[in-house]
């Protein structure tokens, strides 16, 4: 049993030598002391914040200090003059502290929108693991350009994309550490209630970790979540934190065994990604004439060329093929030029043992295309009153969050509500056409980052007026329907960026986007570490990476356990990323192609690790010289710390372990490997060389 000690200023809970201290004045977390005596958090000013909405959708934000505080042991309670009550039951077990909140007495005419507590603050000299866009390590909190805002309904791209789980953030925990002294803060929420998983720089320069939770799931007018938040000290960095999360994942339905993968994944086909219209950047009105890869069969020489050079099956993964307009969802069918043209290409690919994949553009609704302005559904939208099926903000406002801008977007439109029947039926029909046609892979949920969707507050919809777990349930149900029908016809579905936790069992082959994390910190393999045994993604179209050493990126993808891709430009040649104008052909094509071949040969040789295996902590210490890699992504430029040699370590279902080490530079690099028994090896890696490291142990 935990020991509770109270004095006038503090409420202490002890467990296994670990102590949590709460303020006796307002219940805020003031200390978390590990068994070794080290402090893992700094005092927070507040126990929680929450937000109410009035009948017009106007917000009122309250903090714990706006309430009168009392406590009965470790059951904390706050009373507000309005009658609003908040309770937090805090318990301790096995060195972990659990917080279970409830909120009731919500004033008449008001809605409880979100609750953000307990509030956990760390010192700014910590490193933060943030499960954002496939895994980000934040080493300098000042690097973030925009100010923290709670997750909210927003037409503005950056604000809408930041932090929402399950979506842009794919896991519901944060971890902070330095010199192996870590703190792990998670929501143990098996219904995956939408949350902002984010962090905020406070006035005193400390950093607050936030699991801002939407409260649409009420019982008898009260918010009483069935889950708790967990806080614990741990030893290690991002990998050890991901292990804690992975141990919890194993207890969830859908993760009892890996998904049934299509046979072709075992052959590790390389994706050849390209548009059939335009020549690169596609924002705003521009010449979108069919390019050299249309009619579709015109791409066959490129498919054959790279199939031969890579000694690999190829998946032709096509963009801008939609017969409507490029990236003008939800309608994509029939394909540009008609089914017959695409069928010729499909049959030519399948005749060689290659595969056909397509990008789509997610669950938005297009009023007009900004790329091909003649494509308009405005009249139909009006005639059929389709606005009633669209997502709405708290004030009933209607907009869309992604790619939705006349100058630098692809379309103007809205986002469809996926808890409403009409959008679900529309999507099901569109996906059904592609599956029946014989497409092998459909990235239908491109622009639904992490396979998620955004926040709907529509009062006239059948769901509650505040986002809640109902929203995750709706997306999961839609995905299950699509996967059941498409899967029976052999079509695999995917999304942009790795799938968020609840969607991994449905979407297990997705377009990895770790480089976006360079905006905020450095990419680390967090998502792959947790989910690789269930989900093998691919190095995607590298959207918007205008500068960042391709050889570093392709090695990073290999060590992320991803399948590999090349992005086709003009003349059957390559560009370094999607959006690059085709006039900027990548100069070191031969080196890149032979690198992808060598890396893919490892994938084919070691599928039990690199397709189906689990990423593990290193079984040997690997040291190489520090290095930096520069980047330029959508107007942001800089460099992130890396090492001359990149490594990853894997375990297969038989318990065998293996490691890979790659020199991503075009000069030799030295690697020192020290095994637990003290044995030390030094390797000189040739430019772009990868070596295999064995554990030296029998399983
Ligand atoms: Zn809705």
PDB file of C-alpha atoms and ligand atoms in Angstrom, residues 388-392 416-420 453 455-459 461-464 470, ligand 1:
ATOM      1  CA  UNK A 388     -25.062  19.393 -43.541  1.00  0.00           C
ATOM      2  CA  UNK A 389     -22.586  16.487 -43.709  1.00  0.00           C
ATOM      3  CA  UNK A 390     -19.487  18.615 -43.202  1.00  0.00           C
ATOM      4  CA  UNK A 391     -17.508  19.092 -40.005  1.00  0.00           C
ATOM      5  CA  UNK A 392     -18.288  22.203 -38.036  1.00  0.00           C
ATOM      6  CA  UNK A 416     -16.467  15.620 -44.159  1.00  0.00           C
ATOM      7  CA  UNK A 417     -17.794  14.367 -40.842  1.00  0.00           C
ATOM      8  CA  UNK A 418     -17.002  10.671 -40.608  1.00  0.00           C
ATOM      9  CA  UNK A 419     -19.629  10.017 -37.966  1.00  0.00           C
ATOM     10  CA  UNK A 420     -22.337  10.830 -40.535  1.00  0.00           C
ATOM     11  CA  UNK A 453      -9.455  13.049 -38.676  1.00  0.00           C
ATOM     12  CA  UNK A 455     -12.584  17.839 -34.561  1.00  0.00           C
ATOM     13  CA  UNK A 456     -16.326  18.098 -35.269  1.00  0.00           C
ATOM     14  CA  UNK A 457     -18.708  20.121 -33.060  1.00  0.00           C
ATOM     15  CA  UNK A 458     -21.773  20.071 -35.304  1.00  0.00           C
ATOM     16  CA  UNK A 459     -24.857  20.229 -33.099  1.00  0.00           C
ATOM     17  CA  UNK A 461     -25.033  15.735 -36.365  1.00  0.00           C
ATOM     18  CA  UNK A 462     -25.928  12.462 -34.707  1.00  0.00           C
ATOM     19  CA  UNK A 463     -22.800  12.499 -32.514  1.00  0.00           C
ATOM     20  CA  UNK A 464     -22.270  14.488 -29.296  1.00  0.00           C
ATOM     21  CA  UNK A 470     -16.961   8.525 -30.432  1.00  0.00           C
TER      22      UNK A 470
HETATM   23 ZN1  LIG B   1     -19.921  15.808 -37.198  1.00  0.00          ZN
END
